[in-house]
Amino acid sequence: VTTVGVLGGGQLGRMLALAAAPLGIDVVVVEPGLDPPAAVAAEVIQAPYGDASALAVLAQRCDVVTVELEGVPIEALAWLEDRVPVRPSVAAVAAAQDRLAEKELFAAAGIPTAPWAPGRVTFEGGTIVKARRGGYDGRSQEQAGPGHDLAALLPGLDGGEVISEGVVEFERELSIIAARGVHGETACYPLVENHHTRGILVRTLAPAPGCSAALQAAAEGIAGHFLDATGYIGVVAVELFQTGDDLLANEVAPRVHNSGHWTIEGAVTSQFEQHLRAITGLPLGATNPVGVSAMVNLIGEGVAGAVEVLAVPGAHLHRYGKAPRPGRKVGHVTVVANDDEELAARLAVVERVLS
Ligand code: ATP
Ligand code: MG
């Protein structure tokens, strides 16, 4: 039996563990929280991610170790990497943890981005100041319009702890999920279109409507540059801004990603199975979509209507077993249809029922 260790036992760990079962892969997660989402399908070691004895158990029991969040202590991953394969590598996770290192890596790999600079630096047309570490769902970043003073943004952080970016007037946000196996083989999913509300992903359309083959190729090129630059093994998500025919990379997630949840029902191989295939040396799976899909996040207090969506043909409900809290992702719904028209009709019903 292959055993995969995962740092993190949230919903991503849960969906990884659920995908592992049919492959005959056992999953052990390390998670400090009590009764984490992954517990339904994985063995849980309840401990901080950097806990020495938990890491020792992973090193001893696992064939390979991976992460379901980027905010893990790098020393812990490095300690593991000396003892057991860690995929993706410590270097790839470290780069994704620090927005400055990430932007430097993008630049070195020839990946286009918004204009950026370390510290608080004003850009014409507006500036976003982002914490280098720890931000997610649009937290730890603040925006100032042209001519506004940046000193007041993220007041708790000094200049060494932030980077600044010029505000991009993009047409839409896209992302691409790519995978690279142990022999360097790669596979990319189709581009998807992502909609955010107050910095949180609320909806993904898959494949992204109206993408040319050239745009898909450009996105695959960006993902490929990142995979090559880091010798990556596993699934990675690259968030992109589209303006016309141009793509800029916003950030990478060195893991399975919310904008790939649609692949569970909407693609031949789910991103979770793909990640497990990649890191355990199995052949990568086909990434073709099965029809067209939309994924809607269930965020916040209630999941009112969540059960009613099951009456919609092609709708699939995923609940993560998390206590509801404002702004918290507690589940998602994926709607699959045969064509755009059918998808729009089904999605309209789902969103009405959920609202
Ligand atoms: P998440 O964890 O949800 O991916 P995050 O907190 O890591 O988000 P970013 O992805 O960097 O942060 O930014 C969140 C959102 O803010 C982006 O999806 C985009 O809508 C907007 N944004 C970020 N950077 C820029 C930029 N340079 N120009 C315009 N909009 C931006
Ligand atoms: Mg983002």
Coordinates of C-alpha atoms and ligand atoms in Angstrom, one line a residue:
V1 CA 0.0 0.0 0.0
T2 CA 1.2 3.5 -0.9
T3 CA 0.9 6.0 2.0
V4 CA 0.8 9.7 1.3
G5 CA 1.4 12.2 4.1
V6 CA -0.3 15.5 3.9
L7 CA 0.5 18.7 5.9
G8 CA -3.0 20.1 6.3
G9 CA -6.4 18.4 6.9
G10 CA -8.8 21.0 5.6
Q11 CA -11.2 20.6 2.6
L12 CA -8.4 20.1 0.2
G13 CA -6.9 17.3 2.3
R14 CA -10.4 15.9 2.5
M15 CA -10.9 15.8 -1.2
L16 CA -7.3 14.4 -1.7
A17 CA -8.1 11.6 0.7
L18 CA -11.4 10.9 -0.9
A19 CA -9.6 10.6 -4.3
A20 CA -7.0 8.4 -2.8
A21 CA -9.3 5.7 -1.6
P22 CA -10.2 4.2 -5.0
L23 CA -6.5 4.2 -6.0
G24 CA -5.7 2.1 -2.9
I25 CA -3.6 5.0 -1.4
D26 CA -3.7 5.6 2.3
V27 CA -3.6 9.1 3.5
V28 CA -2.2 10.5 6.8
V29 CA -2.7 14.1 7.5
V30 CA -1.1 16.4 10.1
E31 CA -3.6 19.1 11.3
P32 CA -3.7 21.0 14.5
G33 CA -7.4 21.6 14.5
L34 CA -9.8 19.2 16.2
D35 CA -11.9 16.9 13.9
P36 CA -10.7 18.4 10.6
P37 CA -12.5 18.0 7.3
A38 CA -10.0 15.3 6.1
A39 CA -10.9 13.0 9.0
V40 CA -13.7 11.3 7.0
A41 CA -11.1 9.6 4.7
A42 CA -7.7 10.0 6.3
E43 CA -5.9 9.1 9.5
V44 CA -5.3 12.4 11.4
I45 CA -2.3 13.2 13.5
Q46 CA -3.5 16.1 15.6
A47 CA -0.4 18.4 16.0
P48 CA 1.0 21.6 14.7
Y49 CA 2.4 21.3 11.2
G50 CA 6.0 21.7 12.6
D51 CA 5.6 19.2 15.4
A52 CA 8.7 17.1 15.6
S53 CA 7.1 13.8 16.6
A54 CA 4.3 14.2 14.0
L55 CA 6.9 14.8 11.3
A56 CA 8.9 11.7 12.5
V57 CA 5.7 9.6 12.1
L58 CA 5.2 11.0 8.5
A59 CA 8.9 10.3 7.6
Q60 CA 8.6 6.8 8.9
R61 CA 5.2 5.8 7.5
C62 CA 4.9 7.7 4.2
D63 CA 6.2 7.0 0.7
V64 CA 5.8 10.6 -0.2
V65 CA 4.7 13.8 1.6
T66 CA 2.7 16.7 0.2
V67 CA 0.9 19.9 1.3
E68 CA -2.6 21.1 1.0
L69 CA -1.7 24.6 2.1
E70 CA 1.4 26.7 1.4
G71 CA 1.6 28.3 4.9
V72 CA 3.5 25.4 6.5
P73 CA 6.8 25.9 8.3
I74 CA 9.6 25.5 5.7
E75 CA 12.0 24.0 8.2
A76 CA 9.5 21.2 8.8
L77 CA 9.3 20.5 5.1
A78 CA 13.1 20.7 4.7
W79 CA 13.5 18.2 7.6
L80 CA 11.1 15.9 5.9
E81 CA 12.8 16.3 2.5
D82 CA 16.0 14.8 3.9
R83 CA 14.1 11.7 4.8
V84 CA 11.2 11.1 2.4
P85 CA 10.3 12.5 -1.0
V86 CA 8.4 15.8 -0.6
R87 CA 6.4 16.7 -3.6
P88 CA 6.2 19.5 -4.7
S89 CA 9.6 20.4 -3.5
V90 CA 10.4 22.6 -0.5
A91 CA 11.8 25.2 -2.9
A92 CA 8.5 25.5 -4.8
V93 CA 6.4 25.8 -1.6
A94 CA 8.9 28.4 -0.2
A95 CA 8.6 30.5 -3.4
A96 CA 4.8 30.4 -3.2
Q97 CA 4.8 31.4 0.5
D98 CA 6.5 34.7 -0.1
R99 CA 5.1 37.1 -2.6
L100 CA 8.5 38.7 -3.1
A101 CA 10.2 35.4 -3.8
E102 CA 7.3 34.4 -6.0
K103 CA 7.6 37.5 -8.1
E104 CA 11.4 37.1 -8.4
L105 CA 10.9 33.6 -9.6
F106 CA 8.3 34.7 -12.1
A107 CA 10.7 37.3 -13.4
A108 CA 13.6 34.8 -13.6
A109 CA 11.4 32.3 -15.4
G110 CA 10.2 34.9 -18.0
I111 CA 6.6 34.9 -16.7
P112 CA 4.8 38.2 -17.2
T113 CA 3.2 39.9 -14.1
A114 CA 1.8 43.2 -13.0
P115 CA 4.4 45.8 -12.3
W116 CA 5.7 45.2 -8.7
A117 CA 8.4 46.4 -6.3
P118 CA 9.5 45.4 -2.8
G119 CA 8.1 47.7 0.0
R120 CA 5.6 50.5 -0.4
V121 CA 6.0 51.9 -3.9
T122 CA 3.5 54.0 -5.7
F123 CA 2.4 53.0 -9.2
E124 CA 0.6 55.2 -11.6
G125 CA -3.0 54.2 -12.0
G126 CA -3.3 52.8 -8.4
T127 CA -1.3 50.6 -6.1
I128 CA -2.1 47.4 -4.1
V129 CA 0.1 46.8 -1.1
K130 CA 0.2 43.1 -0.1
A131 CA 1.7 41.3 2.8
R132 CA 4.5 39.1 1.6
R133 CA 3.3 36.2 3.8
G134 CA 0.1 34.8 5.1
G135 CA -2.5 36.5 2.9
Y136 CA -5.4 34.5 1.5
D137 CA -8.9 35.2 0.2
G138 CA -7.9 38.8 -0.4
R139 CA -6.9 39.3 3.2
S140 CA -3.7 41.2 4.1
Q141 CA -3.8 43.4 1.0
E142 CA -5.0 47.0 0.6
Q143 CA -5.4 49.3 -2.4
A144 CA -4.9 53.0 -2.8
G145 CA -6.0 55.1 -5.8
P146 CA -3.6 57.3 -7.8
G147 CA -2.1 60.1 -5.7
H148 CA -3.0 58.5 -2.4
D149 CA -0.4 57.9 0.3
L150 CA 0.6 54.3 0.8
A151 CA 1.9 54.7 4.4
A152 CA -1.6 54.0 5.8
L153 CA -1.9 50.7 4.0
L154 CA -1.3 47.5 6.1
P155 CA -0.1 49.7 9.0
G156 CA 1.1 46.8 11.1
L157 CA 3.7 45.7 8.6
D158 CA 7.1 47.4 7.8
G159 CA 8.4 47.9 4.3
G160 CA 10.4 44.7 4.4
E161 CA 7.2 42.7 5.0
V162 CA 5.2 43.9 2.0
I163 CA 5.3 44.3 -1.8
S164 CA 3.5 46.7 -4.0
E165 CA 1.8 46.0 -7.3
G166 CA 0.3 48.3 -9.9
V167 CA -3.4 47.8 -10.3
V168 CA -4.1 45.8 -13.5
E169 CA -7.2 46.8 -15.4
F170 CA -7.9 43.3 -16.5
E171 CA -10.9 42.1 -18.4
R172 CA -11.3 38.9 -16.4
E173 CA -9.5 36.5 -14.0
L174 CA -8.6 33.1 -15.3
S175 CA -6.6 30.2 -13.8
I176 CA -4.9 27.1 -15.1
I177 CA -4.2 23.9 -13.3
A178 CA -1.2 22.0 -14.5
A179 CA 0.4 18.8 -13.3
R180 CA 4.0 17.4 -13.7
G181 CA 4.9 13.8 -13.0
V182 CA 8.1 12.3 -11.6
H183 CA 9.5 11.8 -15.2
G184 CA 8.8 15.4 -16.2
E185 CA 5.6 14.6 -18.1
T186 CA 3.0 17.4 -17.9
A187 CA -0.8 17.8 -18.4
C188 CA -2.9 21.0 -18.2
Y189 CA -6.6 21.5 -17.7
P190 CA -8.5 24.0 -19.8
L191 CA -8.4 27.6 -18.6
V192 CA -11.2 28.5 -16.3
E193 CA -12.8 31.9 -15.5
N194 CA -13.0 33.0 -11.8
H195 CA -15.3 35.5 -10.2
H196 CA -14.5 37.0 -6.8
T197 CA -16.5 39.0 -4.3
R198 CA -14.5 41.0 -1.8
G199 CA -11.4 39.0 -2.7
I200 CA -13.0 35.6 -2.2
L201 CA -13.6 33.1 -5.1
V202 CA -17.3 32.8 -5.5
R203 CA -17.7 31.1 -8.9
T204 CA -15.6 29.3 -11.5
L205 CA -16.7 28.6 -15.1
A206 CA -15.0 25.7 -16.7
P207 CA -13.8 25.8 -19.4
A208 CA -13.6 29.6 -19.5
P209 CA -16.0 30.8 -22.2
G210 CA -14.5 32.1 -25.4
C211 CA -10.8 31.2 -25.0
S212 CA -8.8 30.8 -28.2
A213 CA -6.3 28.0 -28.6
A214 CA -3.6 30.7 -28.5
L215 CA -4.7 31.9 -25.1
Q216 CA -4.8 28.3 -23.8
A217 CA -1.3 27.8 -25.2
A218 CA -0.1 31.0 -23.6
A219 CA -1.4 29.9 -20.2
E220 CA 0.2 26.4 -20.6
G221 CA 3.5 28.2 -21.5
I222 CA 3.3 30.2 -18.2
A223 CA 2.5 27.1 -16.2
G224 CA 5.3 25.2 -18.0
H225 CA 7.8 27.9 -17.2
F226 CA 6.9 27.6 -13.5
L227 CA 7.0 23.8 -13.5
D228 CA 10.4 23.8 -15.2
A229 CA 11.9 26.6 -13.1
T230 CA 11.1 24.6 -9.9
G231 CA 11.4 21.0 -11.1
Y232 CA 7.9 20.7 -9.9
I233 CA 6.1 17.4 -9.1
G234 CA 2.4 17.5 -8.5
V235 CA -0.5 19.8 -9.3
V236 CA -0.1 23.6 -9.4
A237 CA -2.6 26.4 -10.0
V238 CA -1.6 29.6 -11.7
E239 CA -3.9 32.6 -11.2
L240 CA -4.0 34.9 -14.3
F241 CA -5.3 38.3 -15.3
Q242 CA -6.5 38.5 -19.0
T243 CA -6.5 41.7 -21.0
G244 CA -7.2 41.0 -24.7
D245 CA -4.7 38.4 -25.9
D246 CA -2.4 39.0 -22.9
L247 CA -2.0 37.1 -19.7
L248 CA -0.3 38.2 -16.6
A249 CA 0.4 35.8 -13.7
N250 CA -0.9 36.9 -10.4
E251 CA 0.2 34.1 -8.1
V252 CA 0.7 30.3 -7.9
A253 CA -0.7 27.8 -5.4
P254 CA 1.7 24.8 -5.0
R255 CA -1.2 22.5 -4.5
V256 CA -4.7 21.6 -5.6
H257 CA -6.9 24.8 -5.8
N258 CA -10.4 26.0 -5.3
S259 CA -10.7 26.9 -9.0
G260 CA -10.1 23.2 -9.8
H261 CA -12.9 21.7 -7.8
W262 CA -15.1 21.5 -10.9
T263 CA -12.7 18.7 -12.2
I264 CA -14.2 16.2 -9.7
E265 CA -17.4 15.9 -11.9
G266 CA -16.4 18.1 -14.8
A267 CA -13.2 16.5 -16.1
V268 CA -12.1 13.0 -16.9
T269 CA -9.6 13.1 -14.0
S270 CA -10.1 15.2 -11.0
Q271 CA -7.3 17.6 -9.8
F272 CA -7.1 15.6 -6.6
E273 CA -6.6 12.2 -8.4
Q274 CA -4.1 14.0 -10.7
H275 CA -2.0 15.3 -7.8
L276 CA -1.9 11.8 -6.2
R277 CA -1.0 10.2 -9.6
A278 CA 1.8 12.8 -10.1
I279 CA 3.4 12.5 -6.7
T280 CA 3.2 8.7 -6.4
G281 CA 4.7 8.1 -9.9
L282 CA 1.5 6.9 -11.6
P283 CA 0.7 7.9 -15.1
L284 CA -1.1 11.3 -15.3
G285 CA -4.8 11.2 -16.2
A286 CA -6.7 12.8 -19.1
T287 CA -7.6 16.5 -18.4
N288 CA -10.4 16.8 -20.9
P289 CA -13.6 18.4 -19.6
V290 CA -16.8 16.3 -19.6
G291 CA -19.3 18.8 -20.9
V292 CA -19.3 22.3 -19.3
S293 CA -19.2 23.1 -15.6
A294 CA -19.7 25.9 -13.1
M295 CA -18.5 25.7 -9.5
V296 CA -20.1 27.9 -6.8
N297 CA -18.6 28.2 -3.4
L298 CA -20.7 27.9 -0.3
I299 CA -19.4 30.7 1.9
G300 CA -20.3 31.9 5.4
E301 CA -23.0 31.3 7.9
G302 CA -25.6 29.1 6.5
V303 CA -25.8 26.7 3.7
A304 CA -29.5 27.5 3.2
G305 CA -30.7 25.8 0.0
A306 CA -27.7 23.5 -0.2
V307 CA -29.8 20.4 -0.2
E308 CA -32.4 21.9 -2.6
V309 CA -29.7 22.3 -5.3
L310 CA -29.6 18.5 -5.5
A311 CA -32.9 18.7 -7.3
V312 CA -31.2 20.5 -10.2
P313 CA -30.0 18.0 -12.9
G314 CA -26.2 17.9 -13.1
A315 CA -25.7 19.6 -9.7
H316 CA -23.3 18.0 -7.2
L317 CA -23.0 19.1 -3.5
H318 CA -19.8 19.0 -1.5
R319 CA -19.9 19.9 2.2
Y320 CA -16.7 20.1 4.0
G321 CA -17.9 19.4 7.6
K322 CA -16.7 22.8 8.7
A323 CA -18.5 25.0 11.3
P324 CA -20.0 28.0 9.5
R325 CA -18.4 31.4 10.0
P326 CA -18.7 34.6 8.0
G327 CA -16.4 34.5 5.0
R328 CA -15.5 30.9 5.5
K329 CA -15.7 28.4 2.6
V330 CA -17.8 25.5 4.0
G331 CA -18.6 23.7 0.7
H332 CA -19.2 24.0 -3.0
V333 CA -21.6 23.0 -5.7
T334 CA -20.6 21.9 -9.2
V335 CA -23.1 22.0 -12.0
V336 CA -22.3 20.0 -15.1
A337 CA -24.2 20.4 -18.4
N338 CA -24.0 19.4 -22.0
D339 CA -23.7 22.9 -23.4
D340 CA -23.5 26.6 -22.4
E341 CA -27.2 27.2 -22.6
E342 CA -28.1 24.3 -20.4
L343 CA -25.4 25.3 -18.0
A344 CA -26.6 28.8 -17.7
A345 CA -30.2 27.6 -17.0
R346 CA -29.0 25.1 -14.4
L347 CA -26.6 27.6 -12.8
A348 CA -29.4 30.3 -12.6
V349 CA -31.5 27.8 -10.6
V350 CA -28.7 26.8 -8.3
E351 CA -27.7 30.4 -7.5
R352 CA -31.3 31.4 -6.9
V353 CA -31.8 28.5 -4.5
L354 CA -28.6 29.4 -2.7
S355 CA -29.2 33.1 -2.4
Ligands
ATP1 P1 -6.6 33.9 -2.9 O1 -6.0 33.3 -1.8 O2 -8.1 34.0 -2.9 O3 -6.1 33.5 -4.2 P2 -4.9 36.1 -2.2 O4 -5.4 36.7 -0.9 O5 -3.8 35.2 -2.2 O6 -6.2 35.5 -2.9 P3 -4.4 37.6 -4.6 O7 -4.8 36.5 -5.5 O8 -3.0 38.2 -4.8 O9 -4.6 37.4 -3.1 O10 -5.4 38.8 -4.8 C1 -6.8 38.6 -4.6 C2 -7.6 39.3 -5.6 O11 -7.3 40.8 -5.7 C3 -7.3 38.9 -7.0 O12 -8.0 37.7 -7.4 C4 -7.7 40.1 -7.9 O13 -9.1 40.1 -8.0 C5 -7.3 41.2 -7.0 N1 -5.9 41.7 -7.3 C6 -4.8 41.2 -6.8 N2 -3.7 41.8 -7.4 C7 -4.1 42.7 -8.3 C8 -3.5 43.6 -9.2 N3 -2.2 43.7 -9.3 N4 -4.3 44.3 -10.0 C9 -5.7 44.2 -9.9 N5 -6.3 43.4 -9.1 C10 -5.6 42.6 -8.3
MG2 MG -5.2 34.7 -5.5

